[in-house]
Tab-separated table of C-alpha atoms in Angstrom:
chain	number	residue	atom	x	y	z
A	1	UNK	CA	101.298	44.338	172.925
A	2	UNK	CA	103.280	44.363	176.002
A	3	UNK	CA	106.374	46.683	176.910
A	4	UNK	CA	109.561	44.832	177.444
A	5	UNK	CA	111.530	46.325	180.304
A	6	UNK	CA	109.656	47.725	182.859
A	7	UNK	CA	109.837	45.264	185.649
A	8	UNK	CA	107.316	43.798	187.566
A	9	UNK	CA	104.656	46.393	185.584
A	10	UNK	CA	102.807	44.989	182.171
A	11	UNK	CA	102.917	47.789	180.247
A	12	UNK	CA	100.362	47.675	176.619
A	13	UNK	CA	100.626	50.494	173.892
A	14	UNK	CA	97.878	51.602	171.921
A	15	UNK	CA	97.801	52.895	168.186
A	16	UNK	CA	98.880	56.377	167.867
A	17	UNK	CA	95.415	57.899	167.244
A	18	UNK	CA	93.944	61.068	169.245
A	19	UNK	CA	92.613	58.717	172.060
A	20	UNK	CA	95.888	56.297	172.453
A	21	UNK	CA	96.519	55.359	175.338
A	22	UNK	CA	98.623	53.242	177.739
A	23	UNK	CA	97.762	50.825	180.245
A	24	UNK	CA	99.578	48.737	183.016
A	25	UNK	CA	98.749	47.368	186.544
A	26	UNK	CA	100.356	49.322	189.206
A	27	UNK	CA	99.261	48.143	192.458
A	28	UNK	CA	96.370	47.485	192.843
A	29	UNK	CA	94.856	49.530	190.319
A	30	UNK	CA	94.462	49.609	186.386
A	31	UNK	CA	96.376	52.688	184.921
A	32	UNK	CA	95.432	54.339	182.278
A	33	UNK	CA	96.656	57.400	179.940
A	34	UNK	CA	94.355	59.540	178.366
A	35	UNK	CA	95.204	62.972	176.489
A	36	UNK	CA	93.657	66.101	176.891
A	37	UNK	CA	95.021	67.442	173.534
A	38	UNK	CA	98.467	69.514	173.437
A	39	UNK	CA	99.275	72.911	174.301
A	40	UNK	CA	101.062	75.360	171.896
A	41	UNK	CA	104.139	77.640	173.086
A	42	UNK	CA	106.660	79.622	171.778
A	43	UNK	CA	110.105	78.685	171.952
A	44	UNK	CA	110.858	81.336	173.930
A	45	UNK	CA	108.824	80.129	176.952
A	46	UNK	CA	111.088	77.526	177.291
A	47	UNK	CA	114.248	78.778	176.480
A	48	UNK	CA	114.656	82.614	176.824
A	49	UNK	CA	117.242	84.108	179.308
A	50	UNK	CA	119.599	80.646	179.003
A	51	UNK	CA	123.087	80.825	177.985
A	52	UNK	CA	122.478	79.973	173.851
A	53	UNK	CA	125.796	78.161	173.339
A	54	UNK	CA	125.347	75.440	175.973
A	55	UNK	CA	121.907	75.492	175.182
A	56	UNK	CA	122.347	74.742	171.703
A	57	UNK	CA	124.488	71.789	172.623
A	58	UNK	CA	121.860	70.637	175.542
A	59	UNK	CA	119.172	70.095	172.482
A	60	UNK	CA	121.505	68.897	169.892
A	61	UNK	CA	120.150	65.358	170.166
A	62	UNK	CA	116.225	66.553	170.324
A	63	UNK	CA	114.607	66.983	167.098
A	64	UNK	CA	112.588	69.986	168.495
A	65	UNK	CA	110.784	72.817	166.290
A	66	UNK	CA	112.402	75.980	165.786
A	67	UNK	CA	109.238	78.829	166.161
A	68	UNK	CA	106.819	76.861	168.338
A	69	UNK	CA	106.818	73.776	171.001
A	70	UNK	CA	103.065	71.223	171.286
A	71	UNK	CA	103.494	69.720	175.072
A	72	UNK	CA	101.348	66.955	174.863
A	73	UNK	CA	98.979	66.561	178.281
A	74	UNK	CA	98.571	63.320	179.322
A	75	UNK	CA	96.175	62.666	182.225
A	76	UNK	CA	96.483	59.423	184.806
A	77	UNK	CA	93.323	57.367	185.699
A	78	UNK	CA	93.532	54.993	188.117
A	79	UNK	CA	90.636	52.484	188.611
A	80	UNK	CA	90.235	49.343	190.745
A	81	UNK	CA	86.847	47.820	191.693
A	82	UNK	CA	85.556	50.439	193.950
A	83	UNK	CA	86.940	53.931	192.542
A	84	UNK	CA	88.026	55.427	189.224
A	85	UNK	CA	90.270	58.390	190.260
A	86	UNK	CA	91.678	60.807	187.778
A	87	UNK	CA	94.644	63.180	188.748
A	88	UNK	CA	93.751	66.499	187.486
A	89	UNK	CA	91.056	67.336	185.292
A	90	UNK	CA	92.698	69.401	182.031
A	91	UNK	CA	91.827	72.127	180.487
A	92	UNK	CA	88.659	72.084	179.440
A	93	UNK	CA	86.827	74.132	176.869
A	94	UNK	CA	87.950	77.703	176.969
A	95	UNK	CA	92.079	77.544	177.706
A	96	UNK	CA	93.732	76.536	174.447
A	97	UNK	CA	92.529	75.364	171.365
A	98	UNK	CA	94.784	72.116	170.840
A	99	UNK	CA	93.713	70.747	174.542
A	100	UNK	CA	90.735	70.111	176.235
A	101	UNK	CA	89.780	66.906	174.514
A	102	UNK	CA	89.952	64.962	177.400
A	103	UNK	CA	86.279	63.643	177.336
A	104	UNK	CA	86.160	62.434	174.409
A	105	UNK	CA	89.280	59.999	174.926
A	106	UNK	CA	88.043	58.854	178.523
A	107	UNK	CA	84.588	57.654	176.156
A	108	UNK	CA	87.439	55.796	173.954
A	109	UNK	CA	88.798	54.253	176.555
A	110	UNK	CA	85.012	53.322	178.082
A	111	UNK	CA	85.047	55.551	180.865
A	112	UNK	CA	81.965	57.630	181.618
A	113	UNK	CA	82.745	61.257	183.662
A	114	UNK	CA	79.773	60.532	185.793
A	115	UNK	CA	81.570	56.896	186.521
A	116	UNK	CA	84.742	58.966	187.975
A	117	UNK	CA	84.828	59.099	191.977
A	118	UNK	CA	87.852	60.859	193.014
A	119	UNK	CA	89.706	63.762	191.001
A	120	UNK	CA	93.622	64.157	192.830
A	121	UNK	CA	95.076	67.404	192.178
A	122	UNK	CA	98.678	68.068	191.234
A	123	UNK	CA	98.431	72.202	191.138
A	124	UNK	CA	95.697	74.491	190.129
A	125	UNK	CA	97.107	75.966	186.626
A	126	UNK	CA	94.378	76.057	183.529
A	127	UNK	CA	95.443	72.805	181.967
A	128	UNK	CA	94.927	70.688	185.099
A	129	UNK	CA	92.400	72.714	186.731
A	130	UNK	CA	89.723	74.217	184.187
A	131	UNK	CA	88.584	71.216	183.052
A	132	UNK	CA	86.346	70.795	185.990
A	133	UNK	CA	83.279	72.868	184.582
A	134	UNK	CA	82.208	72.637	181.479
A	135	UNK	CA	80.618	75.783	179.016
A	136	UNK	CA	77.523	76.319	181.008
A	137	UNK	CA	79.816	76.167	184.536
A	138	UNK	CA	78.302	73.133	185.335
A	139	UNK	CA	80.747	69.946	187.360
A	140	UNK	CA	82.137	67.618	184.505
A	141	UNK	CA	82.864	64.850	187.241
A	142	UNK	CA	79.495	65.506	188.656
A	143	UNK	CA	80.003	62.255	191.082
A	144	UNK	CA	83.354	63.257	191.948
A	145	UNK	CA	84.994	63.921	195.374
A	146	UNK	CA	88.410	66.612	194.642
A	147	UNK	CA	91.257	66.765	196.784
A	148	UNK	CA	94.233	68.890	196.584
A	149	UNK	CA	97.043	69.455	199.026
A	150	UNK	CA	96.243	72.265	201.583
A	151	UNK	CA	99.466	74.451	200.111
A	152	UNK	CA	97.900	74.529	196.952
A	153	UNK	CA	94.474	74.983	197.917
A	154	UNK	CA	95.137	77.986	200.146
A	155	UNK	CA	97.402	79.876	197.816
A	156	UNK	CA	94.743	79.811	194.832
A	157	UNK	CA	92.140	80.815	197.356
A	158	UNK	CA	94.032	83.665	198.529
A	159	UNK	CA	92.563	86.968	197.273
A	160	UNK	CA	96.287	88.217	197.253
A	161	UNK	CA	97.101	85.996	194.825
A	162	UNK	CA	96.016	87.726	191.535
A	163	UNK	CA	98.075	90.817	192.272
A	164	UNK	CA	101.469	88.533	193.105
A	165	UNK	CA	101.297	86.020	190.688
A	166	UNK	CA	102.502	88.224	187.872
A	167	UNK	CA	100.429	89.900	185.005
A	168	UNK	CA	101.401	87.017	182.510
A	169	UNK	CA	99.779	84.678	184.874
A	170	UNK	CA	96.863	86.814	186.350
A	171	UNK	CA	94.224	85.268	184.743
A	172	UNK	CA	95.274	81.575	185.997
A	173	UNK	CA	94.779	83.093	189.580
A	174	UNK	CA	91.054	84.353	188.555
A	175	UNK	CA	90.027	81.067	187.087
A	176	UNK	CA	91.014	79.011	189.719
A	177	UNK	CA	89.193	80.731	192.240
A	178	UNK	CA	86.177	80.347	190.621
A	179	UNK	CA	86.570	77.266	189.785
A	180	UNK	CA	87.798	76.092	192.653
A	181	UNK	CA	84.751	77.973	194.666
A	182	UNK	CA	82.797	75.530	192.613
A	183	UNK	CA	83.758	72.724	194.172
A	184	UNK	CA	84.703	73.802	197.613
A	185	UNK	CA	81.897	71.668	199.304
A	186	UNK	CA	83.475	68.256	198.058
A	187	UNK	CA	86.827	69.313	198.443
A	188	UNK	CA	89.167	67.732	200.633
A	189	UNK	CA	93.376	68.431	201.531
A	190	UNK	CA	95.676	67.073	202.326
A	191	UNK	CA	99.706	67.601	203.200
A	192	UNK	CA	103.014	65.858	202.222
A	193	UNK	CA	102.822	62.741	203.160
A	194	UNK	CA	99.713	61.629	203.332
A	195	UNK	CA	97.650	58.330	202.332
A	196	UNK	CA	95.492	60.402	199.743
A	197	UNK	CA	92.993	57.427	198.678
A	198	UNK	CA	94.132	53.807	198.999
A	199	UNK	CA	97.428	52.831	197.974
A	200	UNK	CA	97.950	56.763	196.728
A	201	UNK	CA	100.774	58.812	199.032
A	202	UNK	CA	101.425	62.361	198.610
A	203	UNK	CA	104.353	63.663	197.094
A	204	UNK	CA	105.835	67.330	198.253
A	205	UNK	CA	107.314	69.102	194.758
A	206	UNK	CA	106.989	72.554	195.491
A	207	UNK	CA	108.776	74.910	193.053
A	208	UNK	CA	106.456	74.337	189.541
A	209	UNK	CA	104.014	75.921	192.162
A	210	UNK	CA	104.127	76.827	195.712
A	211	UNK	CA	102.369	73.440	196.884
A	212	UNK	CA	102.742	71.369	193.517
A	213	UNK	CA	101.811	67.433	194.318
A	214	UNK	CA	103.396	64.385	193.558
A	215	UNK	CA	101.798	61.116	193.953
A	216	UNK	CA	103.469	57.486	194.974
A	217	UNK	CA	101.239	54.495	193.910
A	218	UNK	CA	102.558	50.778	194.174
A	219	UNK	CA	105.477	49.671	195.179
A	220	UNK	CA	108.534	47.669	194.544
A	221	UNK	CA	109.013	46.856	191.158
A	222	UNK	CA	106.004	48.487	189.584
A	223	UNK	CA	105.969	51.303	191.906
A	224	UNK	CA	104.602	54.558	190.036
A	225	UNK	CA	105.005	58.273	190.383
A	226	UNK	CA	102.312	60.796	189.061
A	227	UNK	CA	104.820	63.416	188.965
A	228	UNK	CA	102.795	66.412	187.094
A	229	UNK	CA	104.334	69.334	186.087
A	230	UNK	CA	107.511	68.753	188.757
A	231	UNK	CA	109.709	67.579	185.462
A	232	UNK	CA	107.908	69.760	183.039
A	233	UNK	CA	109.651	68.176	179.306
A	234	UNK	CA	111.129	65.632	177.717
A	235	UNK	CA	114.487	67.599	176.822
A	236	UNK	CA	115.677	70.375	179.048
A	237	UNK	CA	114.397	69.536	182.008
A	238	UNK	CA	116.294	66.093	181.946
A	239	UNK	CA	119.428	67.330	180.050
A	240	UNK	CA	120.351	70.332	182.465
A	241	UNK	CA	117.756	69.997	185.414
A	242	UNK	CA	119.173	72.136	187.324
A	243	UNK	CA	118.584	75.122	185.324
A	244	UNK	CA	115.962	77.466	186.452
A	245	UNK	CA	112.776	77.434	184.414
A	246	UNK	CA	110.365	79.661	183.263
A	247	UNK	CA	108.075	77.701	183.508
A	248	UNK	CA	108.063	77.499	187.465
A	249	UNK	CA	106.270	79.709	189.665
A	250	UNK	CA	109.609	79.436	191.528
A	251	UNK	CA	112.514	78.781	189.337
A	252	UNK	CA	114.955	78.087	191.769
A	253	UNK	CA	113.061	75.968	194.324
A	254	UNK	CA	111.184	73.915	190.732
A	255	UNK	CA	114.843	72.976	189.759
A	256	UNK	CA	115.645	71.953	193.523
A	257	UNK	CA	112.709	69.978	193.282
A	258	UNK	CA	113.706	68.583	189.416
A	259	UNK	CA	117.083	66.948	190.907
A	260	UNK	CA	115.966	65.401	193.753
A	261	UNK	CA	113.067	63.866	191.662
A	262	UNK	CA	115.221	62.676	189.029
A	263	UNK	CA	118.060	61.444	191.220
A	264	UNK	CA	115.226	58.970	193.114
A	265	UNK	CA	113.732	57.979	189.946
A	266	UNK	CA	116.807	56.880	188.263
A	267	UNK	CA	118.307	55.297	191.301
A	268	UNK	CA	115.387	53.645	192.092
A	269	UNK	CA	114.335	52.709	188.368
A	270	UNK	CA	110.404	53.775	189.336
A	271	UNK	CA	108.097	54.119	186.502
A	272	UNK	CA	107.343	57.932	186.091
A	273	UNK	CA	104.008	59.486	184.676
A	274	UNK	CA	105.112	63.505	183.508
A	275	UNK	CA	101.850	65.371	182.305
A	276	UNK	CA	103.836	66.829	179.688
A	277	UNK	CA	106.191	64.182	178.371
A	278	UNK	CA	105.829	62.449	175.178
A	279	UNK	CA	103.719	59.086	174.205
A	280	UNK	CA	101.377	58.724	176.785
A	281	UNK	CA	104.218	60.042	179.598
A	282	UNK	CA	104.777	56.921	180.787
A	283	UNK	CA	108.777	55.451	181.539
A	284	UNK	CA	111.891	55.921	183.122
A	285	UNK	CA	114.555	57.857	184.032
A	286	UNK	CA	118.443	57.008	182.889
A	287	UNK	CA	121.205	58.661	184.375
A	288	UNK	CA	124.034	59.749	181.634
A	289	UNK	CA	126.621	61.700	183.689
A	290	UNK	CA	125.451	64.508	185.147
A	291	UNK	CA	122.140	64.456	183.285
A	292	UNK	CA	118.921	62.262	183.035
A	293	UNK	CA	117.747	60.913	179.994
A	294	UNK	CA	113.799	60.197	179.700
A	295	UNK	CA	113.332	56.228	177.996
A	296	UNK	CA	109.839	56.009	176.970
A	297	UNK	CA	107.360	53.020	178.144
A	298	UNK	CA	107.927	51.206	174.303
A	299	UNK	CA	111.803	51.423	174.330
């Protein structure tokens, strides 16, 4: 069915199976949804170190679990008539459990990894990075061409990396080296700004990590942003965005970063795509006060 309410953009639902998925036209390219699975955190990942009063009333209205939180990850593919692109590539086989599915919903939705010709970075963590080799290290996208802004590239390439990252987060900085070594010789980068493919401009939204991408596609009424882990949830991150979160490599600069986003989005009623917000990721932004409110794609 079509979406009421989104503009200029035709917006169609699937069924809520593993491999739904949403569709529209943005530009000139077909947009699709496709899940890699969920992740599975504690609470506390979220939510430790915040004052619990306010916090308390923050969540009131979201119907969230009490011992552990499932982020879905929803991945963007764009394809016109001469390129299927896909913005990151999950997390492939050995990260988590609950993700890495994201194969077997691109065959759902009839799209072959050797048929994808451009993979678009957002930031190198496991869940939008590993996904690029599969369990014998060979290239999933074998056809592919990568590109990822130079910021990002050069601080996951940087040997220093692994001892400044943080022990919780070591082991990101050793997989993405190698995996990134693996496709080094089809890599290309790219800085804020810049006309990444057709029709697909580069974003600056440091803060999640230290060169975290954003991508503008469209215009106008059905203009879309691929905004990837720069507004990280559905609840929190639009009820009080200016708190720091752990979940950003830099808390203060990732909330910085979370306003400004939010601000243009609502003021400029642009169709957002969050990796990590609920049914499929795909909607809007509404401003209530002093906070944002996230209206899904079928509202």
């Amino acid at each position: 069915m079509v979406l009421a309410g989104l503009g200029g953009a035709a917006v169609a639902q699937g069924p809520l199976r593993a491999f739904a998925k949403t569709t529209a036209q943005i530009g000139d390219y077909e947009f699709i949804s496709v899940s890699d699975g969920n992740l599975v955190l504690p609470r506390s990942f979220f939510f430790d170190g915040l004052p619990q009063d306010e916090l308390a009333q923050a969540l009131a209205s979201f119907d969230l679990p009490q011992d552990q939180l499932e982020p879905p990850c929803n991945l963007t593919l764009l394809r016109n008539a001469e390129r299927v692109v896909l913005f990151d590539a999950g997390s492939g086989p050995t990260f988590m459990p609950s993700a890495g599915t994201l194969l077997d919903n691109l065959d759902a939705a009839g799209v072959a990894a050797d048929a994808v010709t451009d993979v678009v970075f957002t930031h190198g963590h496991p869940d939008h990075l590993w996904g690029v080799l599969d369990d014998f290290d060979d290239l999933v996208f074998p056809n592919a061409s990568y590109h990822m802004g130079q910021v990002e590239w050069d601080y996951w390439r940087d040997p220093a990396t692994v001892d400044t990252i943080g022990e919780t987060r070591a082991a990101f900085a050793v997989g993405a080296a190698r995996r990134l070594d693996a496709i080094e010789d089809r890599m290309s980068h790219f800085s804020d700004a810049a006309e990444v493919l057709p029709g697909i401009m580069a974003q600056a939204s440091f803060g999640h990590t230290p060169g975290h991408m954003s991508f503008m596609v469209g215009g106008d009424s059905d203009a879309l942003m691929i905004g990837g882990d720069a507004i990280g949830n559905h609840h929190l991150a639009f009820a009080r965005p200016g708190w720091a979160s752990g979940a950003d490599q830099d808390p203060d600069l990732g909330a910085q970063t979370r306003q400004r986003l939010l601000d243009r989005l609502a003021h400029e009623q642009t169709l957002l795509m969050g990796f990590h917000l609920p049914n499929g990721g795909l909607g809007r932004v509404a401003r209530d006060g002093d906070s944002y409110r996230f209206v899904r794609a079928d509202q």
